[in-house]
PDB file of C-alpha atoms in Angstrom:
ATOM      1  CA  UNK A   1      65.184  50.353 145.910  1.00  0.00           C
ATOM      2  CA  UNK A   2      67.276  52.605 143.981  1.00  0.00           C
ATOM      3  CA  UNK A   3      70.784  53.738 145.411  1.00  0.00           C
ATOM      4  CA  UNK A   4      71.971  57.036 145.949  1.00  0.00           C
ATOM      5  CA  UNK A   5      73.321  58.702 142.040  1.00  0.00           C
ATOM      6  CA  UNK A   6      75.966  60.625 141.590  1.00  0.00           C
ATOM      7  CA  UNK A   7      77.532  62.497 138.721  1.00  0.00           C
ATOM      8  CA  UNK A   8      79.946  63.213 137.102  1.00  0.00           C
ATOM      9  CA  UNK A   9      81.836  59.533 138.277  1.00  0.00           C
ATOM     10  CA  UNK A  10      85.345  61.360 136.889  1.00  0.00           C
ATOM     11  CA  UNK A  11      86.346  65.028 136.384  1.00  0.00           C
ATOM     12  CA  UNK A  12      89.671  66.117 135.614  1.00  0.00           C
ATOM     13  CA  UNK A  13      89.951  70.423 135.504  1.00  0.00           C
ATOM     14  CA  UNK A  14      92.959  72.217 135.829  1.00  0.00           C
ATOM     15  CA  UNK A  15      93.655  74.744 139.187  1.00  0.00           C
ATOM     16  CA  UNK A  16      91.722  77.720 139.452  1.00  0.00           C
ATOM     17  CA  UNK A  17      88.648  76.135 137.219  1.00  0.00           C
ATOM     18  CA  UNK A  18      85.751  75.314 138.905  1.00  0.00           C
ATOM     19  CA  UNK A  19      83.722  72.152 139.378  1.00  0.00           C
ATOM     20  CA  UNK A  20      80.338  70.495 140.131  1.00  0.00           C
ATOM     21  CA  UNK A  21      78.840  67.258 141.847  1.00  0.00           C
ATOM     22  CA  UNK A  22      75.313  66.119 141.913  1.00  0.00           C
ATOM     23  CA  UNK A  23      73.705  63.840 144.446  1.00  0.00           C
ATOM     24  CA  UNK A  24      70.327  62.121 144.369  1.00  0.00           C
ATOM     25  CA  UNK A  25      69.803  60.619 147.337  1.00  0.00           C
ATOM     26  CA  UNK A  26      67.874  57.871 148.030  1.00  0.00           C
ATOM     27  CA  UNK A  27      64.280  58.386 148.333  1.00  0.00           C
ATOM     28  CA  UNK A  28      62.094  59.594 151.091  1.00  0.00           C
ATOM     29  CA  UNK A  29      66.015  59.897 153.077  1.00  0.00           C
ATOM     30  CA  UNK A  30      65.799  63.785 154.735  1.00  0.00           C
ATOM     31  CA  UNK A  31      69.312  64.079 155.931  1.00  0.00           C
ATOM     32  CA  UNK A  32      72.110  63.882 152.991  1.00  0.00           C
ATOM     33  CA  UNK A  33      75.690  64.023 153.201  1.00  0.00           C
ATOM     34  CA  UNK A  34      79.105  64.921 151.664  1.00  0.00           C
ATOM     35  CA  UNK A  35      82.380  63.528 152.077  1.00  0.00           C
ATOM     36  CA  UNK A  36      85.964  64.275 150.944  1.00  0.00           C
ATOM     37  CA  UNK A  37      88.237  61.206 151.058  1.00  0.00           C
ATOM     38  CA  UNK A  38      91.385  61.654 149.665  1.00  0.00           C
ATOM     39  CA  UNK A  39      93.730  59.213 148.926  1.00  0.00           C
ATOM     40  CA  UNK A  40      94.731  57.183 151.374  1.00  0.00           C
ATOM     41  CA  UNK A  41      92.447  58.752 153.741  1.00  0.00           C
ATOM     42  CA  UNK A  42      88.915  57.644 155.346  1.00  0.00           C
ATOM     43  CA  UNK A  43      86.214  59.988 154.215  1.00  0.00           C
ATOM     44  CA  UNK A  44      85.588  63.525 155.919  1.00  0.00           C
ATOM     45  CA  UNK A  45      82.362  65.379 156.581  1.00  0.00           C
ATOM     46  CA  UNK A  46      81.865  68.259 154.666  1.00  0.00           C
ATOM     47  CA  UNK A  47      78.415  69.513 155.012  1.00  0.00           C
ATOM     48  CA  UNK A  48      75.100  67.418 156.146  1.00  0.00           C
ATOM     49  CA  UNK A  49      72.225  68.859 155.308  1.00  0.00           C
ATOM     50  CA  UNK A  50      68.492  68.073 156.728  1.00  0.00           C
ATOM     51  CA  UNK A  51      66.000  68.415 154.046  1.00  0.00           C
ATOM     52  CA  UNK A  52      66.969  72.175 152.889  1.00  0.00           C
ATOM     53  CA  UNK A  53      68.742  73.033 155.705  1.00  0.00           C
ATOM     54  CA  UNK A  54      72.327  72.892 157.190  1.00  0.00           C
ATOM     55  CA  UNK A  55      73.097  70.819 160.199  1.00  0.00           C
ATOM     56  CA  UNK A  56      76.825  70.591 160.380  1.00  0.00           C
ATOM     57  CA  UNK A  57      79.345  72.687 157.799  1.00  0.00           C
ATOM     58  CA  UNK A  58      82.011  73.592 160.153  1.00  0.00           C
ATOM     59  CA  UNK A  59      84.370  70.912 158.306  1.00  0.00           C
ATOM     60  CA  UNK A  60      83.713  72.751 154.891  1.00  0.00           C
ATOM     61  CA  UNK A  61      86.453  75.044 153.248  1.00  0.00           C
ATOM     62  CA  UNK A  62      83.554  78.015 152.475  1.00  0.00           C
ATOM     63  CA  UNK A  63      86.277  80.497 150.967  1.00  0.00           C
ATOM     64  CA  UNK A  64      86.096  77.765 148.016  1.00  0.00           C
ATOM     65  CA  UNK A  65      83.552  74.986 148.414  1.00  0.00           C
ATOM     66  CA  UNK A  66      79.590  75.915 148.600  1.00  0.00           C
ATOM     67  CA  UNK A  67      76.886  73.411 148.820  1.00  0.00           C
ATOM     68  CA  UNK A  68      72.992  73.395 148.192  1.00  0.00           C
ATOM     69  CA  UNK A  69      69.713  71.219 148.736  1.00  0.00           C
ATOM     70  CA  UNK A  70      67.008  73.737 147.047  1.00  0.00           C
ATOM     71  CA  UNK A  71      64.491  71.542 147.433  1.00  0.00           C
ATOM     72  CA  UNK A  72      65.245  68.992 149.843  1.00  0.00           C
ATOM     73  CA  UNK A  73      65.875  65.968 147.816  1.00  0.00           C
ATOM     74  CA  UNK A  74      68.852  66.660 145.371  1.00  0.00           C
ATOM     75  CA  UNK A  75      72.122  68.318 146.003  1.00  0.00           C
ATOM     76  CA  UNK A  76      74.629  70.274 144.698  1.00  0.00           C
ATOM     77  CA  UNK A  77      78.596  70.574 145.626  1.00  0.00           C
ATOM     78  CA  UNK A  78      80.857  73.500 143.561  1.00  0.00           C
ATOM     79  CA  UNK A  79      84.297  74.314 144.090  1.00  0.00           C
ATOM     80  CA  UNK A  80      85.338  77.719 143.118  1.00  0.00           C
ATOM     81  CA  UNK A  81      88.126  77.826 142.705  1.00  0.00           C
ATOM     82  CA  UNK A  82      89.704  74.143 142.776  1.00  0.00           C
ATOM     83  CA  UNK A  83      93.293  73.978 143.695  1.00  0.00           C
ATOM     84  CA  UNK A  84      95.564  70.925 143.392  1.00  0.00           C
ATOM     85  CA  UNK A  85      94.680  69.381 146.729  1.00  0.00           C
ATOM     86  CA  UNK A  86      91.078  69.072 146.421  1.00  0.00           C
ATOM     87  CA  UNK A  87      91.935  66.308 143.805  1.00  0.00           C
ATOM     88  CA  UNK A  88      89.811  63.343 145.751  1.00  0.00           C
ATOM     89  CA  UNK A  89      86.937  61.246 145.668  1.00  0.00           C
ATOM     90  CA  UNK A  90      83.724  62.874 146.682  1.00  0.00           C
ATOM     91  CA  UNK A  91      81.515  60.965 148.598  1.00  0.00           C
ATOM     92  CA  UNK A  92      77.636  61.156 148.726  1.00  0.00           C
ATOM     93  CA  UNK A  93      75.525  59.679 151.242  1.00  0.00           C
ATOM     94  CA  UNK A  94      71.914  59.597 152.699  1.00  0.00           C
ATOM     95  CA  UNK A  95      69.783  58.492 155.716  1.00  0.00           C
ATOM     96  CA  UNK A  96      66.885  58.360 157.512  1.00  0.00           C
ATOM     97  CA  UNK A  97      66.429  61.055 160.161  1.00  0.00           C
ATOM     98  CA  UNK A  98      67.417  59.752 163.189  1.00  0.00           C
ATOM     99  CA  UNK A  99      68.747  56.724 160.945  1.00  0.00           C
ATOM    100  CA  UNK A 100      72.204  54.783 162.148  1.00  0.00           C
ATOM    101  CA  UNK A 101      72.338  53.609 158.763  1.00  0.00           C
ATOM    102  CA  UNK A 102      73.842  56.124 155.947  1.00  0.00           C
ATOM    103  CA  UNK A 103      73.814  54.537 152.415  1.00  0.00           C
ATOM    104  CA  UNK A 104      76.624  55.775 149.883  1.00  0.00           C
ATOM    105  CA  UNK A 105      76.940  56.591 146.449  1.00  0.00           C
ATOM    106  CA  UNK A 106      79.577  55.645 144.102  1.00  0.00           C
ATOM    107  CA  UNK A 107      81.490  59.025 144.337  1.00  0.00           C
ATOM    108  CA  UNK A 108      83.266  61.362 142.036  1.00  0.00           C
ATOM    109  CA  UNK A 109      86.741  61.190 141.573  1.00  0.00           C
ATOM    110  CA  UNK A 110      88.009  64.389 140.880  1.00  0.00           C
ATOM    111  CA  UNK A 111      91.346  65.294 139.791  1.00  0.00           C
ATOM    112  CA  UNK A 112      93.154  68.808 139.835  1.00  0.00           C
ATOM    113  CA  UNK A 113      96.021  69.563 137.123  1.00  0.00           C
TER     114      UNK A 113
ATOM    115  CA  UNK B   1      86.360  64.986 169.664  1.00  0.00           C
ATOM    116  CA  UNK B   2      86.059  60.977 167.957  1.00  0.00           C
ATOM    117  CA  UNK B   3      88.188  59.404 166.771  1.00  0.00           C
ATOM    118  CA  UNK B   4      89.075  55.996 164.694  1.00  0.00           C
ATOM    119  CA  UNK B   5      92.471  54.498 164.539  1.00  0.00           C
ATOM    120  CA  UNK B   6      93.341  51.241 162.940  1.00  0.00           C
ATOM    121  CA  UNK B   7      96.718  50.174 163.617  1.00  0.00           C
ATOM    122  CA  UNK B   8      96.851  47.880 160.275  1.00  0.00           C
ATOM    123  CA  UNK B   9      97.500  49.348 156.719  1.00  0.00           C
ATOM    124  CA  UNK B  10      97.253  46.047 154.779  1.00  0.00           C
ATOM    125  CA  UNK B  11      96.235  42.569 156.061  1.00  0.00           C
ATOM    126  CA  UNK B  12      96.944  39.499 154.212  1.00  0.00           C
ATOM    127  CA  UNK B  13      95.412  36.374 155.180  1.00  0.00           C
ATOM    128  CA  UNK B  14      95.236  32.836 152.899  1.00  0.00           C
ATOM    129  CA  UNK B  15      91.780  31.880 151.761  1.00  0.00           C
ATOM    130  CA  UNK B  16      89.912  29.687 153.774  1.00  0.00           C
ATOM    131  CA  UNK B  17      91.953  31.178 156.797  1.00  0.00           C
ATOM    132  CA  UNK B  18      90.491  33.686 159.471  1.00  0.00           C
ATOM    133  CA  UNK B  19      90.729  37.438 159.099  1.00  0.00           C
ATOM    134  CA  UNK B  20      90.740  39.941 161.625  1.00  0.00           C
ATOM    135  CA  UNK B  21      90.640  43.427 161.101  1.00  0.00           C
ATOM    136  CA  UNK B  22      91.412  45.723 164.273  1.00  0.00           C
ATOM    137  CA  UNK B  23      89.992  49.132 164.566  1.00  0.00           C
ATOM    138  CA  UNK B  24      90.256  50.964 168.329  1.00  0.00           C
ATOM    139  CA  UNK B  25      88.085  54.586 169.349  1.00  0.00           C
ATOM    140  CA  UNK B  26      88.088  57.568 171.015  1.00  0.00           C
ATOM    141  CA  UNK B  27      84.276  59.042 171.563  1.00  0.00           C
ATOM    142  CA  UNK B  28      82.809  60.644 174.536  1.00  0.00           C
ATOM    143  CA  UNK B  29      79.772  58.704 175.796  1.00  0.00           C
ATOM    144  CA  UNK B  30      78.646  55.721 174.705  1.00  0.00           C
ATOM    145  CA  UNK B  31      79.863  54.941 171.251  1.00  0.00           C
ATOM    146  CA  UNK B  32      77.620  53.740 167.403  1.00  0.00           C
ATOM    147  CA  UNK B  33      80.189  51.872 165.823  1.00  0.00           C
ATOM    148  CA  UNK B  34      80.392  51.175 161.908  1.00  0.00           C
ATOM    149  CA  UNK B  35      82.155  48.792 159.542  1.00  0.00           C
ATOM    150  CA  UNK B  36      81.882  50.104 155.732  1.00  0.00           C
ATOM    151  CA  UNK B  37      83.120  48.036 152.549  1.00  0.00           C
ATOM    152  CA  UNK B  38      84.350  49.634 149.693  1.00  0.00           C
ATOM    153  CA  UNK B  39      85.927  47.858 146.668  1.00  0.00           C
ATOM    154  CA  UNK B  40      87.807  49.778 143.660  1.00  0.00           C
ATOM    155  CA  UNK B  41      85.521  52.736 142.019  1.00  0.00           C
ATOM    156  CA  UNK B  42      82.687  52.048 144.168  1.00  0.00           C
ATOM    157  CA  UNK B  43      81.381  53.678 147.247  1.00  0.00           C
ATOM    158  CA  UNK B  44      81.075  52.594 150.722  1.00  0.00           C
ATOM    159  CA  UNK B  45      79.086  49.441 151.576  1.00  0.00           C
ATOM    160  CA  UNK B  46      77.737  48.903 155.206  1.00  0.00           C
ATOM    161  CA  UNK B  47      78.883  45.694 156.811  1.00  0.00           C
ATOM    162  CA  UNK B  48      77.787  46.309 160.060  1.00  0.00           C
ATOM    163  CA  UNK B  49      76.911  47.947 163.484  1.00  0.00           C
ATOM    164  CA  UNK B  50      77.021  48.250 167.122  1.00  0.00           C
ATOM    165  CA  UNK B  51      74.718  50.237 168.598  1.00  0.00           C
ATOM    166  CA  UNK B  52      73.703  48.360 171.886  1.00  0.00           C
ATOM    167  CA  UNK B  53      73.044  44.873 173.198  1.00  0.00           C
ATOM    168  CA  UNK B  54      75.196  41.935 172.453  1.00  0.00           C
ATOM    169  CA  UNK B  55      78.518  42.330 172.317  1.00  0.00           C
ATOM    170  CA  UNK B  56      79.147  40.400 169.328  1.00  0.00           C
ATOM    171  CA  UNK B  57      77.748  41.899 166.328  1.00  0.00           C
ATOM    172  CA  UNK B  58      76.589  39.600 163.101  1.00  0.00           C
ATOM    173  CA  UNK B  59      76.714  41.150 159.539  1.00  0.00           C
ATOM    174  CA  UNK B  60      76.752  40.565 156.003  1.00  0.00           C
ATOM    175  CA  UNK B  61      78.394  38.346 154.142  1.00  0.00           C
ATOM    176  CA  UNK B  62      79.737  36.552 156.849  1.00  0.00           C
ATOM    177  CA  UNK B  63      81.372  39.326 158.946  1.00  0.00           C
ATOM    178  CA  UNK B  64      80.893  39.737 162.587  1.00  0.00           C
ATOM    179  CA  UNK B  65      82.533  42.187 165.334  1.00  0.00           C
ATOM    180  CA  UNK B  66      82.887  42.573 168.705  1.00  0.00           C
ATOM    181  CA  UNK B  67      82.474  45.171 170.851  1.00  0.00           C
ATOM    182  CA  UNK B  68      85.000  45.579 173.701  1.00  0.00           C
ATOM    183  CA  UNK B  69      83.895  48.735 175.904  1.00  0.00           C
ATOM    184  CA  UNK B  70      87.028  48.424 178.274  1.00  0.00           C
ATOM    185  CA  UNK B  71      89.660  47.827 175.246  1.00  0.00           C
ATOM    186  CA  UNK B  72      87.768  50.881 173.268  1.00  0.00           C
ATOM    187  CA  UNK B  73      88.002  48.063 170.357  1.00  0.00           C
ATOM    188  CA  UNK B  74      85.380  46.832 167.758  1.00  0.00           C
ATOM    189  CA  UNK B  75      87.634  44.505 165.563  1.00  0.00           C
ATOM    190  CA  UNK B  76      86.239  43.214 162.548  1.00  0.00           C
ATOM    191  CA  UNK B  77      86.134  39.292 161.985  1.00  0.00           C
ATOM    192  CA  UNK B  78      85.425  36.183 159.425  1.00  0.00           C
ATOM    193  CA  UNK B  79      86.206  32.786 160.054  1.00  0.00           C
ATOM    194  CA  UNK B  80      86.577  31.942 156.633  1.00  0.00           C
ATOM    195  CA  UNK B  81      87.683  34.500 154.137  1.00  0.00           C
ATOM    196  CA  UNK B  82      87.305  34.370 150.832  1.00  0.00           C
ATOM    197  CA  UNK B  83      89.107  36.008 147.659  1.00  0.00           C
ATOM    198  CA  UNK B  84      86.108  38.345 146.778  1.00  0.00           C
ATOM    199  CA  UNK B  85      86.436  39.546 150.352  1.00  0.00           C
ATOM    200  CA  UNK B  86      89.809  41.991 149.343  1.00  0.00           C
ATOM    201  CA  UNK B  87      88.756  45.042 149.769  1.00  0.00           C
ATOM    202  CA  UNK B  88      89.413  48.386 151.366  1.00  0.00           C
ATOM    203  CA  UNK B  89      87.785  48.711 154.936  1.00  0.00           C
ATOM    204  CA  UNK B  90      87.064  51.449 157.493  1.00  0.00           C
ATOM    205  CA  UNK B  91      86.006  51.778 160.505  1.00  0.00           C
ATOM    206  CA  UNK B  92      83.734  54.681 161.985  1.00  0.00           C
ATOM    207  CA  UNK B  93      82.308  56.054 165.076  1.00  0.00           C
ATOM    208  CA  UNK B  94      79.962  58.851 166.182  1.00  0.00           C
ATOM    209  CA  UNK B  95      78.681  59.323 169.776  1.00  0.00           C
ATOM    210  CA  UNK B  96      75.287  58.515 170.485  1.00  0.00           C
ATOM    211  CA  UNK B  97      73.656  61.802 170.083  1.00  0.00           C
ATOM    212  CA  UNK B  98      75.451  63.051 167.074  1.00  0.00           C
ATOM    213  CA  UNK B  99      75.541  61.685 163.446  1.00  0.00           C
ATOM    214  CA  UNK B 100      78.883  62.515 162.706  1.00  0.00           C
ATOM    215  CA  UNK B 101      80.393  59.652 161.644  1.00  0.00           C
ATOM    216  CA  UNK B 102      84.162  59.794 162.180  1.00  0.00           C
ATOM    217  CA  UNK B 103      86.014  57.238 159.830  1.00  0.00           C
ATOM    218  CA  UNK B 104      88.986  55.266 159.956  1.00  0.00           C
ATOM    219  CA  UNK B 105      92.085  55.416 157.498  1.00  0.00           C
ATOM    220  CA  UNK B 106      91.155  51.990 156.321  1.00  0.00           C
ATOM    221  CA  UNK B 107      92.979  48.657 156.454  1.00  0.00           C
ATOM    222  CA  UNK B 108      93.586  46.856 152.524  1.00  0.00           C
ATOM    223  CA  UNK B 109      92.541  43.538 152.971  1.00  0.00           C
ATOM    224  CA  UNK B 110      94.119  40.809 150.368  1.00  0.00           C
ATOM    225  CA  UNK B 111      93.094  37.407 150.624  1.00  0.00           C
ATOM    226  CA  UNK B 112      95.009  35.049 148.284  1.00  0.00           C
ATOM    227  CA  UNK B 113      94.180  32.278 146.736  1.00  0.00           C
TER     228      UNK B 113
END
């Protein structure tokens, strides 16, 4: 069974640019996730989505950061426009519904100049 | 609101030796309780869960963990650690009737040879 992708695995932009991360979750998993974990940190929920739709965002910085799932199965994470403490690891991760479980990817470490 | 706290930064233990790793809660209702894995440039691996039943909780590679309702305390345990077992480890909780997982800082685990 494949794992959940993500990509880039590095970025480095400078302040003000803006950035994307892709997620493929694991297959036939309906609820997907992303995380911010900054150094040092555990990871924080940004956004969960269930197939298309939002379940929880209210941890999400929306003046900057904006999410997607189109289609239900692969997803989308921008920042617009990245300052210097977004630099972090961003965190992908998928589940059943109703699943205890949630299976992550290897992240993308993004860094902010 | 949830909460994880786990009192150790770093553990060191000898190989061969037992290692604990402590992690303590805040949720309301009954708690799901997580142990995630995550060695350098690589994303989080589940180690294990409590959900209900038995107390003690078996996992991979060895691990176990007990639940402790009254302490508010799911420690993380091996009898035997090994080198390949340093690693960066969280803990994470989410009540039973939401899947928002609430992580840990995470406790650096370095077992020498």
């Amino acid at each position: 069974e494949a794992g959940v992708a993500q990509s880039p695995r590095y970025k480095i932009i400078e302040k003000r640019q803006s950035v994307a991360f892709w997620c493929n979750p694991i297959s036939g998993h309906a609820t997907l996730y992303w995380y911010q974990q900054i150094l040092g940190q555990g990871p924080k929920l940004l956004i969960q989505f269930q197939n298309n739709g939002v379940v929880d965002d209210s941890q999400l910085p929306k003046d900057r950061f904006s999410a997607e799932r189109l289609k239900g199965v692969d997803s989308t994470l921008k920042i617009q426009p990245a300052k210097l403490e977004d630099s972090a690891v961003y965190l992908c991760a998928s589940s059943l519904v109703g699943g205890n479980e949630q299976f992550f990817g290897p992240g993308t470490r993004l860094t902010v100049l | 609101a949830q909460s994880v706290a786990q009192p150790e930064d770093q553990v060191n233990v000898a190989e061969g030796n037992p290692l604990t790793v402590k992690c303590t809660y805040s949720v309301s209702g009954n708690p799901y309780l997580f142990w995630y894995v995550q060695y350098p440039n690589r994303g989080l691996q589940f180690l294990l869960k409590y959900i209900t039943g038995d107390n003690l909780v078996k996992g991979s590679y060895g691990f176990e963990a007990e639940f402790n309702k009254s302490q508010t305390s799911f420690h993380l345990k091996k009898p035997s650690a090994l080198v390949s077992d340093s690693a960066l480890y969280f803990c994470a909780v989410r009540p039973f009737n939401d899947y928002k997982l609430s992580f840990g800082a995470g406790t650096t685990v370095t077992v020498r040879a």
